Coordinates of C-alpha atoms and ligand atoms in Angstrom, one line a residue:
Chain A
M1 CA 157.7 -80.6 -24.3
S2 CA 160.0 -77.9 -23.4
E3 CA 161.7 -80.0 -20.5
T4 CA 162.2 -82.6 -23.8
A5 CA 164.4 -79.7 -25.7
T6 CA 166.4 -79.4 -22.3
A7 CA 167.2 -82.6 -22.7
A8 CA 168.8 -82.6 -25.6
D9 CA 170.7 -79.4 -25.1
E10 CA 172.5 -81.4 -22.5
A11 CA 172.9 -84.4 -24.7
D12 CA 174.8 -82.2 -27.4
P13 CA 175.6 -78.2 -26.9
H14 CA 173.8 -77.7 -31.1
A15 CA 171.2 -80.2 -31.4
A16 CA 168.8 -76.5 -30.4
D17 CA 170.4 -75.1 -34.1
L18 CA 169.8 -78.0 -35.4
A19 CA 166.7 -78.6 -38.1
I20 CA 168.1 -82.5 -38.6
A21 CA 170.4 -84.0 -36.2
T22 CA 170.7 -88.2 -36.1
T23 CA 172.5 -89.9 -34.3
G24 CA 173.4 -93.9 -36.1
L25 CA 170.0 -94.4 -37.8
T26 CA 170.2 -97.2 -39.7
K27 CA 167.3 -98.8 -41.4
R28 CA 166.7 -102.3 -42.6
F29 CA 164.8 -103.9 -45.3
G30 CA 165.3 -107.9 -44.1
H31 CA 169.0 -108.3 -44.7
Q32 CA 169.6 -105.4 -46.3
I33 CA 171.4 -102.1 -44.9
A34 CA 169.6 -99.4 -46.8
V35 CA 170.5 -96.7 -44.5
N36 CA 173.3 -97.4 -41.8
A37 CA 173.6 -95.7 -38.9
I38 CA 174.1 -91.7 -40.4
D39 CA 175.0 -88.7 -37.1
L40 CA 173.6 -86.5 -40.2
A41 CA 173.6 -82.9 -38.8
V42 CA 171.1 -79.9 -40.4
P43 CA 172.5 -76.8 -39.1
R44 CA 169.0 -74.1 -39.3
G45 CA 169.0 -71.8 -42.3
S46 CA 171.3 -73.6 -44.8
V47 CA 170.6 -75.4 -47.8
F48 CA 171.8 -78.8 -47.0
G49 CA 172.7 -81.2 -50.1
F50 CA 171.9 -84.4 -49.1
L51 CA 174.3 -86.0 -52.0
G52 CA 174.6 -89.9 -53.9
P53 CA 174.2 -92.3 -56.2
N54 CA 170.9 -93.8 -56.1
G55 CA 170.6 -96.0 -53.9
S56 CA 172.8 -94.9 -51.4
G57 CA 169.4 -94.9 -49.0
K58 CA 169.2 -90.7 -49.5
T59 CA 165.0 -91.2 -49.6
T60 CA 164.7 -94.0 -46.5
T61 CA 166.5 -91.0 -44.9
I62 CA 164.6 -88.6 -46.2
R63 CA 161.6 -91.1 -45.0
V64 CA 162.5 -92.2 -41.6
L65 CA 162.5 -88.7 -41.3
L66 CA 159.6 -88.1 -41.4
G67 CA 157.6 -91.0 -39.9
L68 CA 156.9 -93.0 -43.0
A69 CA 159.0 -95.0 -41.8
A70 CA 160.5 -96.5 -38.4
A71 CA 163.9 -96.4 -37.6
T72 CA 165.2 -99.7 -37.3
S73 CA 168.3 -98.4 -34.6
G74 CA 169.3 -95.2 -33.7
N75 CA 167.6 -91.2 -33.3
A76 CA 166.6 -88.8 -35.1
R77 CA 165.3 -85.0 -34.1
L78 CA 163.6 -82.8 -37.2
L79 CA 162.9 -79.7 -36.1
G80 CA 163.6 -79.9 -32.2
N81 CA 161.5 -82.3 -31.8
D82 CA 162.2 -86.7 -31.8
V83 CA 161.2 -89.2 -34.6
P84 CA 158.6 -89.9 -34.7
T85 CA 157.0 -89.1 -31.2
E86 CA 157.1 -86.0 -31.1
L87 CA 157.1 -85.4 -34.9
A88 CA 153.4 -84.5 -34.9
E89 CA 154.7 -81.4 -33.6
A90 CA 157.4 -80.9 -35.9
L91 CA 154.9 -81.8 -39.4
P92 CA 152.2 -79.0 -40.5
R93 CA 156.5 -76.9 -40.0
V94 CA 157.9 -79.2 -42.7
G95 CA 157.0 -79.0 -46.5
A96 CA 158.6 -82.8 -49.0
L97 CA 158.8 -83.6 -51.8
I98 CA 159.0 -87.3 -51.2
E99 CA 160.5 -89.4 -54.5
G100 CA 158.9 -87.8 -56.6
P101 CA 155.5 -86.2 -56.5
A102 CA 151.4 -87.7 -56.4
F103 CA 147.8 -86.7 -56.8
Y104 CA 145.5 -87.9 -57.7
P105 CA 144.9 -87.3 -61.4
F106 CA 141.4 -86.5 -61.7
L107 CA 140.8 -83.9 -59.6
S108 CA 142.6 -79.8 -60.7
G109 CA 145.8 -79.0 -59.8
A110 CA 144.5 -76.5 -57.2
D111 CA 142.1 -79.4 -56.3
N112 CA 144.6 -81.4 -54.9
L113 CA 146.3 -78.8 -53.4
R114 CA 143.3 -78.4 -51.5
R115 CA 142.7 -81.3 -50.4
L116 CA 146.9 -81.8 -48.6
D117 CA 146.1 -78.7 -47.1
S118 CA 142.4 -80.0 -44.9
A119 CA 144.6 -83.3 -44.7
D120 CA 146.8 -80.6 -42.0
A121 CA 144.1 -79.6 -39.0
R122 CA 146.3 -76.3 -37.5
A123 CA 145.5 -75.6 -41.6
D124 CA 142.7 -72.6 -41.9
P125 CA 140.1 -73.5 -44.2
A126 CA 139.0 -69.8 -44.1
T127 CA 142.3 -69.0 -45.2
R128 CA 143.0 -72.6 -47.8
D129 CA 141.8 -71.4 -51.2
A130 CA 144.3 -67.6 -50.6
R131 CA 147.4 -69.7 -49.0
V132 CA 146.6 -72.3 -52.4
A133 CA 146.9 -69.6 -55.0
R134 CA 149.8 -68.3 -53.4
A135 CA 151.1 -71.5 -53.7
L136 CA 150.5 -72.3 -57.4
D137 CA 152.4 -68.7 -58.9
R138 CA 155.2 -69.3 -56.6
V139 CA 155.5 -72.6 -58.4
G140 CA 153.9 -70.3 -61.9
L141 CA 151.4 -72.3 -62.2
T142 CA 148.2 -70.1 -62.2
H143 CA 147.3 -70.4 -65.7
A144 CA 147.5 -74.3 -64.5
A145 CA 145.4 -74.6 -61.4
R146 CA 142.1 -75.3 -63.1
K147 CA 143.4 -78.3 -65.4
R148 CA 142.7 -81.7 -64.3
A149 CA 146.7 -83.1 -63.6
R150 CA 146.8 -86.0 -65.5
A151 CA 147.0 -83.3 -68.2
Y152 CA 149.6 -82.5 -66.0
S153 CA 153.5 -82.4 -68.1
L154 CA 156.6 -84.5 -65.0
G155 CA 158.0 -80.8 -65.0
M156 CA 154.2 -79.2 -64.2
K157 CA 153.6 -82.3 -61.9
Q158 CA 157.1 -82.1 -60.5
R159 CA 156.7 -77.5 -59.7
L160 CA 153.3 -78.4 -58.2
G161 CA 155.2 -80.6 -55.9
I162 CA 157.2 -78.6 -54.5
A163 CA 153.8 -75.6 -54.6
A164 CA 152.7 -78.4 -52.1
A165 CA 155.1 -78.4 -50.3
L166 CA 154.9 -74.5 -49.9
L167 CA 151.2 -74.0 -48.7
T168 CA 152.1 -72.9 -44.9
P169 CA 155.5 -70.7 -44.2
R170 CA 157.9 -74.1 -43.3
D171 CA 161.1 -74.3 -41.0
L172 CA 161.8 -77.0 -43.6
L173 CA 161.8 -77.8 -46.8
V174 CA 162.0 -81.5 -48.2
L175 CA 163.5 -82.2 -51.3
D176 CA 163.7 -85.3 -52.2
E177 CA 165.1 -85.2 -55.7
P178 CA 163.0 -81.9 -56.6
T179 CA 164.7 -81.3 -60.6
N180 CA 163.9 -85.0 -61.3
G181 CA 162.8 -85.2 -64.9
L182 CA 163.0 -81.0 -65.2
D183 CA 164.5 -79.0 -68.4
P184 CA 168.2 -77.3 -67.7
Q185 CA 165.2 -74.5 -67.8
G186 CA 163.0 -76.2 -64.7
T187 CA 165.8 -76.9 -63.7
R188 CA 167.4 -73.9 -62.8
E189 CA 164.2 -72.5 -62.3
V190 CA 164.2 -75.3 -59.0
R191 CA 167.1 -73.4 -58.0
S192 CA 166.1 -70.2 -58.0
L193 CA 162.7 -71.4 -56.4
I194 CA 165.2 -72.7 -52.9
R195 CA 167.1 -69.7 -53.5
A196 CA 164.1 -68.0 -52.7
V197 CA 163.1 -70.2 -49.7
A198 CA 165.7 -70.1 -48.7
A199 CA 166.5 -65.3 -47.9
E200 CA 163.4 -66.3 -46.1
G201 CA 165.3 -68.2 -43.5
T202 CA 163.8 -71.3 -44.2
T203 CA 166.4 -74.4 -44.4
V204 CA 166.1 -76.7 -47.2
F205 CA 167.6 -80.5 -47.6
V206 CA 167.9 -80.8 -50.7
S207 CA 169.3 -84.7 -52.3
S208 CA 169.5 -85.1 -55.4
H209 CA 172.1 -88.1 -57.3
L210 CA 173.0 -85.1 -59.3
L211 CA 175.7 -83.3 -57.7
A212 CA 176.1 -80.1 -60.4
E213 CA 172.7 -79.5 -60.0
V214 CA 172.9 -78.6 -56.1
E215 CA 177.0 -77.6 -55.7
Q216 CA 175.4 -73.9 -56.2
I217 CA 172.9 -73.2 -53.8
C218 CA 174.6 -75.5 -50.8
T219 CA 176.1 -73.9 -48.3
H220 CA 176.6 -77.0 -46.7
A221 CA 176.2 -80.8 -48.2
A222 CA 176.9 -84.0 -46.7
V223 CA 177.6 -87.4 -48.8
M224 CA 175.8 -91.0 -48.9
H225 CA 177.6 -93.7 -49.6
V226 CA 176.3 -97.8 -50.1
G227 CA 173.5 -96.4 -46.9
S228 CA 176.5 -94.9 -44.9
L229 CA 177.8 -91.3 -44.6
V230 CA 181.0 -90.7 -45.9
A231 CA 181.8 -86.8 -46.0
Q232 CA 179.3 -83.9 -44.3
G233 CA 180.2 -79.9 -43.6
S234 CA 180.1 -77.4 -45.5
L235 CA 181.4 -77.1 -48.9
D236 CA 184.0 -74.9 -48.0
D237 CA 185.1 -77.3 -45.5
L238 CA 184.5 -80.7 -48.2
R239 CA 186.9 -78.8 -50.0
G240 CA 189.2 -78.1 -47.8
T241 CA 190.3 -81.4 -46.5
G242 CA 191.2 -82.1 -50.3
A243 CA 194.7 -81.4 -50.6
R244 CA 195.9 -79.3 -53.5
V245 CA 196.9 -81.1 -56.5
V246 CA 199.6 -80.1 -59.3
R247 CA 199.7 -80.8 -62.9
V248 CA 201.2 -80.5 -65.9
E249 CA 201.9 -81.1 -69.3
T250 CA 204.1 -82.4 -71.0
P251 CA 205.7 -84.5 -73.5
D252 CA 208.2 -85.3 -71.5
G253 CA 206.9 -87.6 -68.4
D254 CA 209.4 -89.8 -67.0
R255 CA 211.1 -87.2 -66.4
T256 CA 209.4 -84.7 -65.2
V257 CA 207.8 -88.1 -62.7
A258 CA 211.8 -87.9 -61.5
E259 CA 211.9 -84.2 -61.5
F260 CA 209.0 -84.3 -59.1
A261 CA 210.1 -87.3 -57.3
R262 CA 213.7 -85.7 -56.0
L263 CA 211.8 -82.6 -54.9
G264 CA 209.6 -84.1 -52.9
L265 CA 206.8 -84.9 -54.7
D266 CA 204.9 -87.9 -55.1
A267 CA 203.7 -87.9 -59.2
A268 CA 202.3 -90.7 -60.9
Q269 CA 201.6 -90.4 -65.0
A270 CA 198.1 -90.1 -65.2
G271 CA 196.0 -92.1 -67.6
P272 CA 195.9 -92.9 -71.4
A273 CA 192.1 -91.0 -71.1
L274 CA 193.7 -87.5 -69.7
R275 CA 196.7 -87.0 -72.8
P276 CA 196.2 -83.0 -74.1
R277 CA 197.2 -83.9 -77.1
A278 CA 199.0 -86.5 -78.7
G279 CA 203.0 -87.1 -77.5
E280 CA 201.5 -85.6 -74.2
V281 CA 201.0 -86.9 -70.9
V282 CA 199.7 -85.2 -67.3
V283 CA 201.1 -85.8 -64.8
E284 CA 199.7 -85.6 -61.3
A285 CA 201.7 -85.5 -57.7
P286 CA 198.7 -84.7 -54.5
L287 CA 200.8 -80.3 -53.3
P288 CA 201.2 -80.2 -49.7
D289 CA 200.3 -76.7 -48.2
D290 CA 203.9 -77.2 -46.9
G291 CA 205.8 -78.0 -50.3
P292 CA 207.6 -76.3 -53.4
A293 CA 206.3 -72.7 -54.4
A294 CA 203.9 -73.3 -58.2
E295 CA 207.2 -70.8 -60.0
D296 CA 209.6 -72.7 -58.0
L297 CA 209.0 -76.3 -59.5
V298 CA 207.7 -74.6 -62.9
A299 CA 211.8 -73.2 -62.6
A300 CA 212.9 -77.0 -61.2
L301 CA 210.8 -78.4 -64.0
V302 CA 211.7 -76.0 -66.6
A303 CA 216.4 -76.2 -65.4
A304 CA 215.4 -79.7 -65.8
G305 CA 214.1 -79.9 -69.7
V306 CA 210.4 -80.8 -69.3
R307 CA 208.9 -78.7 -72.7
V308 CA 205.9 -77.6 -69.5
R309 CA 203.1 -77.1 -72.0
G310 CA 200.5 -76.3 -69.5
F311 CA 201.0 -76.4 -64.8
D312 CA 198.7 -75.8 -63.0
V313 CA 197.5 -76.1 -58.8
A314 CA 194.3 -76.2 -58.0
R315 CA 192.2 -77.5 -54.4
P316 CA 190.6 -81.6 -56.4
S317 CA 186.4 -80.3 -57.5
L318 CA 184.0 -81.4 -55.3
E319 CA 183.3 -84.1 -58.1
D320 CA 186.5 -85.0 -57.7
R321 CA 185.7 -85.7 -54.0
F322 CA 182.6 -86.7 -54.5
V323 CA 184.3 -89.7 -56.9
A324 CA 186.9 -90.0 -54.4
L325 CA 184.1 -91.2 -51.9
T326 CA 181.8 -93.0 -53.8
G327 CA 184.0 -94.3 -55.4
E328 CA 182.1 -93.2 -58.0
G329 CA 181.0 -90.7 -60.3
F330 CA 177.3 -89.3 -60.9
D331 CA 176.6 -88.6 -63.9
V332 CA 176.9 -85.1 -65.2
A333 CA 175.8 -86.0 -68.1
R334 CA 172.6 -87.3 -67.3
Chain B
M1 CA 153.4 -73.2 -24.9
P2 CA 152.5 -72.8 -28.2
A3 CA 151.9 -75.8 -28.4
D4 CA 147.8 -75.1 -26.6
S5 CA 146.2 -72.5 -28.7
D6 CA 147.8 -75.1 -32.2
T7 CA 146.4 -78.0 -30.4
A8 CA 143.0 -76.0 -29.8
R9 CA 143.6 -75.1 -33.2
A10 CA 143.9 -78.7 -35.1
R11 CA 140.4 -80.1 -33.0
T12 CA 138.7 -76.8 -34.6
H13 CA 139.2 -77.4 -38.1
G14 CA 139.6 -81.3 -37.1
G15 CA 137.2 -83.0 -39.8
A16 CA 138.1 -80.5 -43.1
L17 CA 139.7 -84.0 -44.4
L18 CA 136.7 -86.4 -43.6
A19 CA 134.6 -83.5 -46.4
S20 CA 137.9 -83.2 -48.5
E21 CA 137.7 -87.7 -48.7
L22 CA 133.6 -86.7 -49.2
R23 CA 134.4 -84.5 -51.8
V24 CA 136.6 -86.9 -53.2
L25 CA 134.6 -89.6 -52.9
F26 CA 132.1 -87.9 -55.2
R27 CA 133.7 -86.6 -57.4
R28 CA 134.6 -89.8 -58.9
W29 CA 133.5 -90.9 -62.1
R30 CA 133.7 -94.2 -60.7
T31 CA 131.8 -93.5 -58.1
W32 CA 128.6 -92.7 -60.1
A33 CA 128.3 -95.1 -61.4
M34 CA 127.8 -97.3 -59.3
L35 CA 126.3 -95.2 -57.8
A36 CA 124.4 -95.7 -61.6
A37 CA 124.0 -98.7 -61.7
L38 CA 122.6 -99.9 -58.7
A39 CA 120.3 -97.1 -59.6
S40 CA 119.5 -99.4 -63.0
I41 CA 118.6 -102.0 -60.6
P42 CA 115.3 -101.1 -59.3
V43 CA 114.7 -99.1 -62.9
L44 CA 115.6 -102.7 -65.1
M45 CA 112.9 -104.6 -62.5
A46 CA 110.8 -102.5 -62.8
V47 CA 109.7 -102.2 -66.6
V48 CA 110.2 -106.1 -66.7
V49 CA 108.0 -106.4 -64.7
R50 CA 105.4 -103.9 -66.4
L51 CA 105.6 -105.2 -69.1
S52 CA 104.8 -108.7 -68.8
S53 CA 101.8 -110.4 -69.3
E54 CA 100.9 -111.5 -66.6
P55 CA 102.1 -110.0 -63.2
P56 CA 103.5 -113.2 -61.1
G57 CA 102.3 -114.8 -58.3
P58 CA 102.2 -115.0 -55.3
G59 CA 106.2 -117.1 -54.5
E60 CA 107.6 -116.1 -58.0
G61 CA 110.5 -114.2 -58.3
P62 CA 113.2 -112.2 -56.3
P63 CA 110.6 -111.9 -52.2
F64 CA 107.4 -109.8 -52.7
L65 CA 107.9 -109.6 -56.6
D66 CA 104.2 -110.2 -56.7
Q67 CA 103.4 -106.9 -53.9
V68 CA 105.2 -104.7 -56.7
T69 CA 102.8 -104.4 -58.7
N70 CA 100.3 -103.8 -55.9
N71 CA 102.1 -100.8 -53.8
G72 CA 105.0 -99.5 -56.0
M73 CA 107.1 -98.8 -52.8
F74 CA 107.8 -102.3 -52.7
V75 CA 109.8 -101.8 -56.0
A76 CA 111.9 -100.3 -53.6
I77 CA 112.1 -102.9 -50.6
T78 CA 112.8 -105.7 -53.3
A79 CA 115.1 -103.8 -54.8
L80 CA 117.1 -104.0 -52.1
V81 CA 116.5 -107.6 -52.2
L82 CA 118.3 -108.3 -55.3
T83 CA 121.7 -106.0 -55.2
T84 CA 122.0 -106.9 -51.0
P85 CA 123.6 -110.4 -51.9
L86 CA 126.6 -108.8 -54.7
F87 CA 126.0 -105.7 -56.9
L88 CA 125.5 -103.5 -53.0
P89 CA 128.8 -105.7 -51.9
L90 CA 130.8 -105.3 -54.5
T91 CA 130.2 -101.7 -54.6
V92 CA 131.2 -101.3 -51.0
A93 CA 134.2 -103.8 -51.5
V94 CA 135.5 -101.4 -54.3
V95 CA 135.3 -98.7 -51.5
S96 CA 136.6 -99.7 -49.1
G97 CA 138.9 -101.7 -50.5
D98 CA 141.1 -98.6 -52.2
T99 CA 140.8 -96.6 -49.0
I100 CA 143.7 -97.1 -48.4
A101 CA 145.9 -98.7 -50.5
G102 CA 144.2 -96.4 -53.5
E103 CA 146.8 -94.3 -51.7
A104 CA 148.7 -96.3 -51.4
S105 CA 149.2 -97.2 -54.7
L106 CA 148.5 -93.3 -56.9
G107 CA 151.8 -92.4 -53.8
T108 CA 149.6 -89.6 -52.2
L109 CA 149.7 -92.3 -48.9
R110 CA 153.1 -89.8 -47.8
Y111 CA 151.3 -86.5 -48.6
L112 CA 148.9 -87.3 -46.2
L113 CA 150.6 -88.5 -43.3
V114 CA 153.1 -86.4 -44.3
A115 CA 150.8 -83.3 -44.2
P116 CA 150.4 -84.5 -41.5
A117 CA 146.2 -85.8 -41.5
G118 CA 147.8 -88.7 -38.8
R119 CA 147.2 -92.3 -39.1
V120 CA 144.0 -92.4 -37.1
R121 CA 142.9 -89.9 -37.7
L122 CA 143.2 -91.0 -41.7
L123 CA 141.9 -94.5 -41.7
L124 CA 139.1 -92.9 -39.9
V125 CA 138.3 -90.8 -41.5
K126 CA 138.4 -93.4 -45.1
Y127 CA 136.0 -95.8 -42.6
L128 CA 133.0 -92.6 -42.3
S129 CA 134.1 -91.6 -45.8
T130 CA 132.8 -96.1 -46.9
V131 CA 130.3 -95.8 -44.7
A132 CA 129.4 -92.5 -46.7
F133 CA 129.5 -94.9 -49.6
C134 CA 127.3 -97.8 -48.0
L135 CA 124.4 -94.9 -47.3
A136 CA 124.8 -93.5 -50.9
A137 CA 124.5 -96.3 -52.5
S138 CA 121.0 -98.4 -50.4
G139 CA 120.3 -95.1 -50.3
T140 CA 120.1 -94.3 -54.3
V141 CA 118.4 -97.5 -54.1
L142 CA 115.9 -96.7 -53.0
L143 CA 114.9 -93.5 -53.8
T144 CA 114.7 -94.8 -57.1
G145 CA 113.2 -98.2 -55.8
W146 CA 110.7 -95.1 -54.7
V147 CA 110.1 -93.4 -58.0
I148 CA 110.1 -96.1 -60.9
G149 CA 107.0 -97.7 -58.7
A150 CA 105.5 -95.6 -58.1
V151 CA 105.4 -94.0 -62.1
L152 CA 104.9 -97.7 -63.2
F153 CA 102.9 -98.7 -60.7
G154 CA 101.3 -96.1 -58.1
T155 CA 100.8 -96.3 -54.1
G156 CA 97.8 -98.5 -53.8
E157 CA 97.9 -100.8 -50.6
A158 CA 99.8 -103.7 -50.6
T159 CA 100.0 -107.0 -48.1
L160 CA 102.6 -108.2 -45.6
L161 CA 104.0 -111.3 -44.8
S162 CA 101.7 -111.4 -41.9
G163 CA 98.4 -110.4 -44.1
D164 CA 98.2 -107.4 -42.9
T165 CA 97.2 -104.5 -45.4
I166 CA 99.1 -101.5 -45.0
G167 CA 99.2 -97.8 -47.1
V168 CA 101.3 -95.8 -48.5
G169 CA 103.3 -93.9 -45.6
D170 CA 103.5 -97.5 -44.5
A171 CA 104.8 -98.3 -47.0
V172 CA 108.1 -96.0 -47.5
V173 CA 108.7 -97.0 -43.5
R174 CA 109.6 -100.2 -44.2
S175 CA 111.3 -99.7 -47.1
L176 CA 113.7 -97.0 -45.4
L177 CA 113.4 -100.1 -42.1
V178 CA 114.8 -102.6 -44.5
G179 CA 117.1 -99.9 -46.2
A180 CA 119.3 -99.0 -42.7
H181 CA 119.4 -103.3 -42.3
V182 CA 120.9 -103.2 -45.6
T183 CA 122.9 -101.0 -45.0
I184 CA 124.4 -101.6 -41.5
C185 CA 124.8 -105.7 -43.6
M186 CA 128.2 -103.1 -44.8
L187 CA 129.4 -102.0 -42.4
G188 CA 131.0 -104.8 -40.9
L189 CA 131.8 -105.8 -45.0
A190 CA 133.9 -102.0 -44.5
A191 CA 135.9 -102.4 -41.7
V192 CA 137.0 -105.5 -43.6
G193 CA 137.4 -103.6 -46.3
L194 CA 139.2 -101.0 -45.2
F195 CA 141.9 -103.6 -42.7
I196 CA 142.5 -105.3 -45.8
S197 CA 143.3 -102.3 -48.1
T198 CA 146.2 -101.2 -45.4
L199 CA 148.3 -105.3 -46.1
T200 CA 148.8 -104.5 -50.0
D201 CA 149.9 -101.0 -52.0
A202 CA 147.8 -102.1 -55.8
G203 CA 144.6 -101.1 -55.0
V204 CA 142.9 -103.3 -57.1
G205 CA 144.0 -106.7 -54.8
A206 CA 142.2 -105.0 -52.3
M207 CA 139.0 -104.3 -54.2
A208 CA 139.1 -107.7 -55.8
A209 CA 140.3 -109.9 -51.3
V210 CA 137.0 -108.1 -50.7
A211 CA 134.8 -109.2 -52.7
V212 CA 136.2 -112.9 -52.9
L213 CA 136.1 -112.4 -48.8
T214 CA 132.8 -111.7 -49.6
I215 CA 131.0 -114.9 -52.0
V216 CA 132.8 -116.7 -49.6
A217 CA 131.4 -115.9 -46.5
Q218 CA 127.8 -116.2 -48.1
V219 CA 129.3 -120.0 -50.1
L220 CA 129.6 -120.2 -46.2
G221 CA 126.4 -119.9 -44.8
Q222 CA 125.0 -122.0 -47.6
L223 CA 127.2 -125.0 -46.3
D224 CA 124.4 -126.6 -43.0
Q225 CA 127.9 -128.8 -41.5
L226 CA 129.3 -124.9 -40.6
A227 CA 125.4 -124.4 -38.9
W228 CA 128.1 -123.7 -36.4
L229 CA 130.2 -120.8 -38.0
H230 CA 126.4 -119.8 -39.0
P231 CA 125.9 -117.0 -36.7
W232 CA 129.0 -116.0 -37.3
L233 CA 129.1 -115.1 -40.4
F234 CA 129.3 -111.0 -41.4
T235 CA 125.9 -112.6 -44.3
H236 CA 124.6 -114.5 -41.9
H237 CA 122.0 -111.6 -41.6
W238 CA 122.2 -110.3 -44.9
L239 CA 118.6 -111.3 -46.2
A240 CA 117.3 -111.4 -42.7
F241 CA 114.9 -108.5 -43.9
A242 CA 111.5 -110.8 -43.7
D243 CA 111.0 -109.6 -39.4
L244 CA 110.6 -106.3 -40.5
L245 CA 107.8 -107.0 -43.2
R246 CA 105.4 -108.7 -40.6
E247 CA 102.8 -106.6 -38.1
P248 CA 104.0 -105.9 -35.6
V249 CA 107.9 -105.7 -36.5
V250 CA 110.3 -108.8 -34.7
W251 CA 113.5 -106.8 -34.3
T252 CA 114.9 -109.9 -33.3
S253 CA 116.9 -109.9 -36.3
F254 CA 117.8 -106.2 -36.7
T255 CA 119.7 -106.4 -33.7
E256 CA 121.5 -109.2 -34.0
N257 CA 123.0 -107.9 -36.8
A258 CA 123.7 -104.5 -35.6
L259 CA 125.9 -106.0 -32.2
L260 CA 127.3 -108.3 -35.2
Q261 CA 127.8 -106.1 -37.9
A262 CA 130.0 -103.4 -34.7
G263 CA 131.6 -106.5 -32.8
Y264 CA 133.5 -106.1 -36.7
V265 CA 133.2 -102.9 -36.8
A266 CA 135.1 -102.9 -33.4
F267 CA 137.4 -106.1 -34.2
F268 CA 138.0 -105.1 -37.7
G269 CA 139.0 -101.1 -36.4
A270 CA 141.5 -102.2 -33.9
L271 CA 143.3 -104.6 -36.4
A272 CA 143.4 -102.0 -39.4
H273 CA 144.5 -99.9 -36.7
G274 CA 146.6 -102.0 -35.6
R275 CA 148.7 -102.7 -38.9
F276 CA 148.2 -99.0 -39.9
G277 CA 148.8 -97.5 -37.6
T278 CA 152.9 -99.8 -37.7
K279 CA 152.9 -99.9 -41.2
D280 CA 156.0 -98.4 -43.3
V281 CA 154.7 -96.9 -45.8
L282 CA 157.3 -97.1 -48.5
S283 CA 154.3 -96.1 -52.1
Ligands
LIG401 N1 161.1 -101.4 -49.7 C1 162.4 -101.2 -50.5 N2 161.8 -102.7 -49.9 C2 163.0 -103.3 -49.9 N3 164.4 -102.3 -51.0 C3 164.4 -100.6 -50.4 C4 162.7 -100.3 -50.3 N4 163.6 -98.4 -50.5 C5 164.2 -99.5 -51.1 N5 165.7 -100.1 -50.3 C6 166.6 -100.4 -50.6 O1 167.2 -99.5 -50.3 C7 168.3 -99.0 -50.2 C8 168.3 -97.3 -50.2 O2 167.8 -97.1 -51.3 P1 166.3 -95.8 -51.5 O3 167.1 -95.0 -50.0 O4 165.7 -94.9 -52.3 O5 168.2 -94.6 -52.2 P2 167.4 -93.5 -52.8 O6 167.2 -92.5 -52.8 O7 169.4 -92.8 -52.5 O8 168.5 -93.4 -54.3 C9 168.1 -99.8 -52.4 O9 169.5 -100.0 -52.0 C10 167.4 -100.0 -52.4 O10 167.2 -101.5 -53.0
LIG402 MG1 165.2 -91.8 -53.9

């Protein structure tokens, strides 16, 4: 084990700091490429948002990382162990929720957890009941422990699935769409659970097609788009790579565009959908970091006779970045 | 290196999954329904014979039915003979076909594998639990046969095929032998079922396929044109327990069957391992 770790360290000095590291990881289903040569780097201790629209390859990537499916090509390491050859070493330290929870409907919630716990040969049977009780308590299901899983609501099943992922102390928690099917209250609970787990030092790798649901808890993120990784890094990095944008609300659209052009800005009127009030338009222009100061822009516009009714300079939101990267919005409303 | 102590600990708790598997199997309503249905066969048979006005003559009805009235222990043997061609293998088809495919269709397979159960370990546990079911199934028929036989017909002397007369103790031993033979007969089928179960994510489909295979094998066994094939069919010795009811016992077909079933277990066990060891679990 130590030899392979050293070899990995030589190949990539940061490999030891990564909970998940892939190079050129690819998975094909027949002719279809579900995951296309992705290089994931998930730092230890991070809460890593794995984002992308439905069908972009998130679940498939997770299946390959956990050894459920074989990669077509490329390499992956999980907690420093090669996938799939050394996976047995890593998996006891990984908790996972993969494409929704799944249970034996005829067993109680607690018995379902006992079953999964006994599947892990390293879990001591003597302390099994204590582990199960603790996991149920963490997700607030103690009262439903003896209820058959078929009688659980969708939200309870989701929480039972998370309880199963938390049976033993984990170094890595992989949660695939953990807020699917949850109401806003349930979503908040999952978020605070993730925060608590992360505070204990566990790396959390959480996938979602809903940016808004994970944005607040992530330290890092990666964005998938039709099987390819189109961006990854810390949230600040991801936000920062977008240039600032200046936005003006005014009835004098053409005059604003002309004035911005004179100042060297590449301005354009936004479409009618963004019109704030009747007779007004929004003019947007990328603002380079070495461009004119905001107050000078306002002064120039006013001097040119533009009726400025709204003015704003901002970095694009993550949402804007993702729309730009993936060419489609996340269903924020859902 | 902590890995060493981990491996040592892993060895200690490796059996926990088998215990859990048996608990799950015998906590299912379905399992008990099948065992109850199996138990009803000797009961039905004994009651019908008891209520009929004239006792069955020699060679009438299922084998040894005429002996039932002399010695209740033969109820168990006759019931085993009755259930072996269809009913018993049907229940084994349900349990063995469900092993992997059932977990896949529930979605629990992916969670067992990341637990991590280990693919080889899971396959082994699934096979052993099917064997446990085979034992429970033939044991159920035996036990209910003994009880209902003793109640309705008492425990007198019975005549063997060789003409010798045996008492209760010997009859119990003979029915145990037949029970062992029937259980062994199911082991090959269980391995075939395990393999088929690794091919699909639909539990019901796997069960149906195993059941159909059982019937096809028995139909092929009836065709004289395929005589060369017969010794290789897993159903070939299914009804070959007559030799166990002679004095002295002739062991030829018992051992031939045991060897054949062992061959099926090895072959289909290897196929199941080859398939499941590398299969993408996408359910
Ligand atoms: N079992 C499968 N067989 C064939 N194609 C699949 C299978 N599972 C997923 N795919 C395809 O792989 C792509 C990625 O799917 P998935 O990883 O589930 O995306 P996500 O989790 O991001 O929604 C999709 O185009 C999907 O149709
Ligand atoms: Mg998915």
